[in-house]
mmCIF file of C-alpha atoms in Angstrom:
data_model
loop_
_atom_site.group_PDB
_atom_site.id
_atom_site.type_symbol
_atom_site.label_atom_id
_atom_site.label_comp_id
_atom_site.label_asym_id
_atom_site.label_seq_id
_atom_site.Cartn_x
_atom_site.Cartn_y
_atom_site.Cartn_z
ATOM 1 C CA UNK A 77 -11.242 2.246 3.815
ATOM 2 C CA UNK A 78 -11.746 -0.781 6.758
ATOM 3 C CA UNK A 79 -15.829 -0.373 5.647
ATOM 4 C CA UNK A 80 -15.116 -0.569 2.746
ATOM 5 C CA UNK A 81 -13.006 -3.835 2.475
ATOM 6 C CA UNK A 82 -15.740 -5.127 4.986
ATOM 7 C CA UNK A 83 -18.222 -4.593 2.870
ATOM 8 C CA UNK A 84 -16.264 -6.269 -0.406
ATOM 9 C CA UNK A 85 -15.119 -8.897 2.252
ATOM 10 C CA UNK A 86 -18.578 -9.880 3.279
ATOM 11 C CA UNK A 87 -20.381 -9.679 0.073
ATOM 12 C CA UNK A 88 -17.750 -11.959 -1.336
ATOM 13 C CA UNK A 89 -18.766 -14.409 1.950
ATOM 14 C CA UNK A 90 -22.684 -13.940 0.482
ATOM 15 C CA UNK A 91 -21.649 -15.106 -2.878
ATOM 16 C CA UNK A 92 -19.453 -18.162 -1.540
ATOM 17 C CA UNK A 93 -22.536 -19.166 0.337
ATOM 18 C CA UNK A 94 -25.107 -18.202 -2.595
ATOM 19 C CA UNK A 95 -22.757 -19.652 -5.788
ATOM 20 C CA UNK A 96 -20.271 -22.148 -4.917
ATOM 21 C CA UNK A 97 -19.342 -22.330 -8.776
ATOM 22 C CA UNK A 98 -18.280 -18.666 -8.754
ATOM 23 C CA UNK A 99 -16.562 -18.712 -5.227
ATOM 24 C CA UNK A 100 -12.597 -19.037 -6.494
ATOM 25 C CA UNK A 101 -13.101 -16.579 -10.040
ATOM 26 C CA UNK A 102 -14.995 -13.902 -7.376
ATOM 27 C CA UNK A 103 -12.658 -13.816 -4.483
ATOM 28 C CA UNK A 104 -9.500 -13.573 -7.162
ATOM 29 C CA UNK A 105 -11.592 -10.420 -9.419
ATOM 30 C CA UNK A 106 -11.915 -9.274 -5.548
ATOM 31 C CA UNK A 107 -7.912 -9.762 -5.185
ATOM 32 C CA UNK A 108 -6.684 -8.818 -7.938
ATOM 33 C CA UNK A 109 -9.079 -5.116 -7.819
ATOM 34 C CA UNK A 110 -7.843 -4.288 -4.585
ATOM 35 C CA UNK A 111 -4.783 -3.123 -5.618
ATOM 36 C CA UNK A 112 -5.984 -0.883 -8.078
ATOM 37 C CA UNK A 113 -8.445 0.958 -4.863
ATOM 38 C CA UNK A 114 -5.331 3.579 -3.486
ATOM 39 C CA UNK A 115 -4.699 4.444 -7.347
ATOM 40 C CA UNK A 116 -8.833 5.648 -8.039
ATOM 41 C CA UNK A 117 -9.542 7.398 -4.768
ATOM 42 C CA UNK A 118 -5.750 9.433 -5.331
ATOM 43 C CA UNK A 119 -6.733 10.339 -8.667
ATOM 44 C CA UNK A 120 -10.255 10.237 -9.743
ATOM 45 C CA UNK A 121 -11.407 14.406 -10.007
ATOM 46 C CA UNK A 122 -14.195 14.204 -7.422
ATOM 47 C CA UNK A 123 -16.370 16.915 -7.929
ATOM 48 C CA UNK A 124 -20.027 18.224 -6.357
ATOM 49 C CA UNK A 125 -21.577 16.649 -9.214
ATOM 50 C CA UNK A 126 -20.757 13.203 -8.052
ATOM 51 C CA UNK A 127 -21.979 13.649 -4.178
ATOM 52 C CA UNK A 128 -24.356 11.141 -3.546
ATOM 53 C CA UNK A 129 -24.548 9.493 -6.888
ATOM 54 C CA UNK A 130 -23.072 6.536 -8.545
ATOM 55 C CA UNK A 131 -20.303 7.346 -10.945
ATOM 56 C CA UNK A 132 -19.410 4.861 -13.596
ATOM 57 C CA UNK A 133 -16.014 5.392 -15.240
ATOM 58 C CA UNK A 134 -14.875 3.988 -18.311
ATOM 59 C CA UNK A 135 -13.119 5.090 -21.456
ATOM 60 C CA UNK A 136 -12.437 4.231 -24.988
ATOM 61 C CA UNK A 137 -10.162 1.103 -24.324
ATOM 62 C CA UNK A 138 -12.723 -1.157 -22.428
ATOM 63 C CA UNK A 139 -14.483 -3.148 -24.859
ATOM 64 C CA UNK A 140 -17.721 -2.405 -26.471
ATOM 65 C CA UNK A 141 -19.581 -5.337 -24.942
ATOM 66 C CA UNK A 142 -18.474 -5.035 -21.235
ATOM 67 C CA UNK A 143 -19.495 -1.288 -21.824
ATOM 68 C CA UNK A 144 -22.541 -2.305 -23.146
ATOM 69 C CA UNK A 145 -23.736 -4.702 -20.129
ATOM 70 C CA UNK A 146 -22.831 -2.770 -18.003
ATOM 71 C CA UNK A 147 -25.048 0.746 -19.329
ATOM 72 C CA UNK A 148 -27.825 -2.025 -19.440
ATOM 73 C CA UNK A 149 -27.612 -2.973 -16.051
ATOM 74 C CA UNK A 150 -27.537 0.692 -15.320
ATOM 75 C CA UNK A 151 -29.920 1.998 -16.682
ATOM 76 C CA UNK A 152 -32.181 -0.630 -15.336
ATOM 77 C CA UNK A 153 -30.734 0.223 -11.855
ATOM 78 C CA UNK A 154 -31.120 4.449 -12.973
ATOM 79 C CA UNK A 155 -34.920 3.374 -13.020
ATOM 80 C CA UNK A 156 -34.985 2.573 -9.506
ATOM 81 C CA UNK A 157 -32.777 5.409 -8.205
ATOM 82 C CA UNK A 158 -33.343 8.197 -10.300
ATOM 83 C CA UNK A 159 -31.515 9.608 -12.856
ATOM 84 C CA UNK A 160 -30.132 12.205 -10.375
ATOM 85 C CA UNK A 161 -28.182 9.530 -8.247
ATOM 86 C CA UNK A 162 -26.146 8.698 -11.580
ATOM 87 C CA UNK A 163 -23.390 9.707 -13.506
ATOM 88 C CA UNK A 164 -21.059 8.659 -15.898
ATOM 89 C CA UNK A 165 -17.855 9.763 -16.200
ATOM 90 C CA UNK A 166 -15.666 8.724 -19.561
ATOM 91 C CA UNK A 167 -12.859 8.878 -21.400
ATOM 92 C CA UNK A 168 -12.650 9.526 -25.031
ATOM 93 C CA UNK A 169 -10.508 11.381 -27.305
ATOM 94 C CA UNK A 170 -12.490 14.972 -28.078
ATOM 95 C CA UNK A 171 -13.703 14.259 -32.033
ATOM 96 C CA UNK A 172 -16.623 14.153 -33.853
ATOM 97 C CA UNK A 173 -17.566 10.516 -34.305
ATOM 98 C CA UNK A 174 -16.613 10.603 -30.139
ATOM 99 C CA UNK A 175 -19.209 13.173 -29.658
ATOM 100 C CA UNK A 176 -21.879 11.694 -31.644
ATOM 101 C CA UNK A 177 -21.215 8.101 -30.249
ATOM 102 C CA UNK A 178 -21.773 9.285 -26.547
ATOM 103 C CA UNK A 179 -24.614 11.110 -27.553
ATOM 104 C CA UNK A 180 -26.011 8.373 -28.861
ATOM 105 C CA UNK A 181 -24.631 5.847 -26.257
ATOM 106 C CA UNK A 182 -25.373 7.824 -23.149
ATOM 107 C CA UNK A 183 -29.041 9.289 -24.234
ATOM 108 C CA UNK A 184 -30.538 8.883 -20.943
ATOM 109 C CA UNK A 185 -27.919 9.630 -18.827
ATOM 110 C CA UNK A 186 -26.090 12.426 -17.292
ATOM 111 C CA UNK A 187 -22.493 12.266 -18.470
ATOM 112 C CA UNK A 188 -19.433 14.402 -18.730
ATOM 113 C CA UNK A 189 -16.107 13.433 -21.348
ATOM 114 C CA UNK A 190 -12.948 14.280 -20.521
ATOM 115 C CA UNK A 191 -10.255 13.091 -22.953
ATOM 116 C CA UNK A 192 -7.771 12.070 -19.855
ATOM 117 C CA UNK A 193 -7.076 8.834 -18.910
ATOM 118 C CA UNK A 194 -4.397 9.046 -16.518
ATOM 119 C CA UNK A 195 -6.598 9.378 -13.416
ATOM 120 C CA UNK A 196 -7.798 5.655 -14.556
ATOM 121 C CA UNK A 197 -6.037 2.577 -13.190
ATOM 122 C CA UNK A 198 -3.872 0.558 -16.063
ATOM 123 C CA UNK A 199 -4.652 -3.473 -16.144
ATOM 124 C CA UNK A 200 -1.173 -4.939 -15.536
ATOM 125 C CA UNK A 201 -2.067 -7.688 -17.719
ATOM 126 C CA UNK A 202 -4.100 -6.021 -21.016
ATOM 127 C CA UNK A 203 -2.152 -2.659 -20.203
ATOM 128 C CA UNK A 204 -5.237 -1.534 -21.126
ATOM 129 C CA UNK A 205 -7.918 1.196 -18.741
ATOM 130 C CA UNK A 206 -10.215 -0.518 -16.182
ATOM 131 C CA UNK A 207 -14.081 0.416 -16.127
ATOM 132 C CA UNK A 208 -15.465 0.811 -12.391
ATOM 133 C CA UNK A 209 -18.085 2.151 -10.680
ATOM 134 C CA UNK A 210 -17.761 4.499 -7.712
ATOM 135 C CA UNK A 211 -20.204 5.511 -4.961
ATOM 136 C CA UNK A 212 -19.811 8.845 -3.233
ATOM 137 C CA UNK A 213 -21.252 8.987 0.044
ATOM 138 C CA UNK A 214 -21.355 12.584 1.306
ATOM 139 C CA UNK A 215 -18.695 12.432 4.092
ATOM 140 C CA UNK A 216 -18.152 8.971 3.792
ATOM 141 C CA UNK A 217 -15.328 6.689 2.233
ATOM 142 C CA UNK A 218 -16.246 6.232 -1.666
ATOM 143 C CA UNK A 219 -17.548 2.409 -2.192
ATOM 144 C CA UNK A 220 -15.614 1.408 -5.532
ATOM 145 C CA UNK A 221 -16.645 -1.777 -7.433
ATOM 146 C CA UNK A 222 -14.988 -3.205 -10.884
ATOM 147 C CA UNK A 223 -17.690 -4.902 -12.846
ATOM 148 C CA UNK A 224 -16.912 -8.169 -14.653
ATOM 149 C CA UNK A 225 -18.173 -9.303 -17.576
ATOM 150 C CA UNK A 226 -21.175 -11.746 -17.081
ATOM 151 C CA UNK A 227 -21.212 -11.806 -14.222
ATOM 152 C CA UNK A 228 -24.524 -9.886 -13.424
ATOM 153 C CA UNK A 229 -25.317 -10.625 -10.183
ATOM 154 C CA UNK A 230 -22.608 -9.206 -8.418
ATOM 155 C CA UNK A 231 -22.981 -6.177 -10.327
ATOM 156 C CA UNK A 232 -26.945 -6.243 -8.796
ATOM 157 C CA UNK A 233 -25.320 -7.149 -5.429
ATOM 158 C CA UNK A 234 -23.387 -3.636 -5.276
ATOM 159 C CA UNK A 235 -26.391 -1.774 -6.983
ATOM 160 C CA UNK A 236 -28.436 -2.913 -3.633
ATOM 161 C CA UNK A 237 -25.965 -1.713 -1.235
ATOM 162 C CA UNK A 238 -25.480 1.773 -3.202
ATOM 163 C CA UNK A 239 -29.528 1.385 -3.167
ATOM 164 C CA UNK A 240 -29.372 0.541 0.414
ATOM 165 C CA UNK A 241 -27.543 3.655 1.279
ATOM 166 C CA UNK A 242 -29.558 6.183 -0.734
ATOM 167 C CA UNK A 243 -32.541 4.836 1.124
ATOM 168 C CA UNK A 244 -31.227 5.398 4.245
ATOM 169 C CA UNK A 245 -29.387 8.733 3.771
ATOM 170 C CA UNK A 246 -31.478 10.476 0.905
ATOM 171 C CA UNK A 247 -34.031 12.578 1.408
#
């Protein structure tokens, strides 16, 4: 858990040197998510599937656009990794339009739907699920990032170190 926070700390000290615009919204998304860390490695159903890949979590609450960037970003990012080193993980009532709209939505990825939302974290302010992605190291402490809307680069900036890591520890 220390790593981890490291690693959050210091990229947030890269961005504050890199985009002095962004330096106050950043470091208060990084705030604010922390508390929210405990709750998703307690309850998110960690399988074998998810060694060694990214997992990105969402569910029918988020909204269709911040879903949207952020499948574009990774499937750009699934290009350079491999499709093996991803997986997405959501959360949508079991129906027929559901079905077809992941199907459609997720054609290129590796995915799994399970109609349970209670092992994602609640926004205290929309009340609403939050979207993440999480990195499973095998025998390491998971690397967890929340995305936010527009603001690609970070998203890029945790794609690198999950990159970084697969390098290093992948065969």
């Amino acid at each position: 858990m220390i790593a981890f926070l490291l690693i959050l700390v210091l990229t947030g000290c890269y961005r504050t040197n890199k985009v002095e615009g962004s330096y106050i919204r950043y470091n208060d998304h990084l705030l604010e998510n922390l508390e929210y860390i405990p709750f998703v490695l307690s309850n998110m159903k960690r399988n074998n599937d998810m060694e060694k890949k990214l997992v990105y979590r969402y569910s029918d609450a988020i909204c269709e656009k911040c879903v949207s960037e952020d499948l574009e970003l990774l499937d750009s990012f699934q290009n350079v990794i491999g499709r093996n080193h991803v997986f997405i993980y959501t959360s949508f009532p079991e129906n027929r339009n559901n079905k077809l709209r992941l199907r459609s939505e997720l054609s290129g990825f590796t995915y799994k739907n399970d109609a349970d939302v209670s092992d994602m974290p609640i926004d205290k302010i929309t009340g609403t699920p939050k979207r993440y992605f999480v990195f499973y190291p095998t025998n390491h402490q998971p690397i967890i990032y929340f995305p936010l809307r527009g603001n690609k680069n970070l998203t890029f900036d945790y794609f690198n170190l999950v990159r970084s890591y697969l390098l290093e520890n992948c065969e």
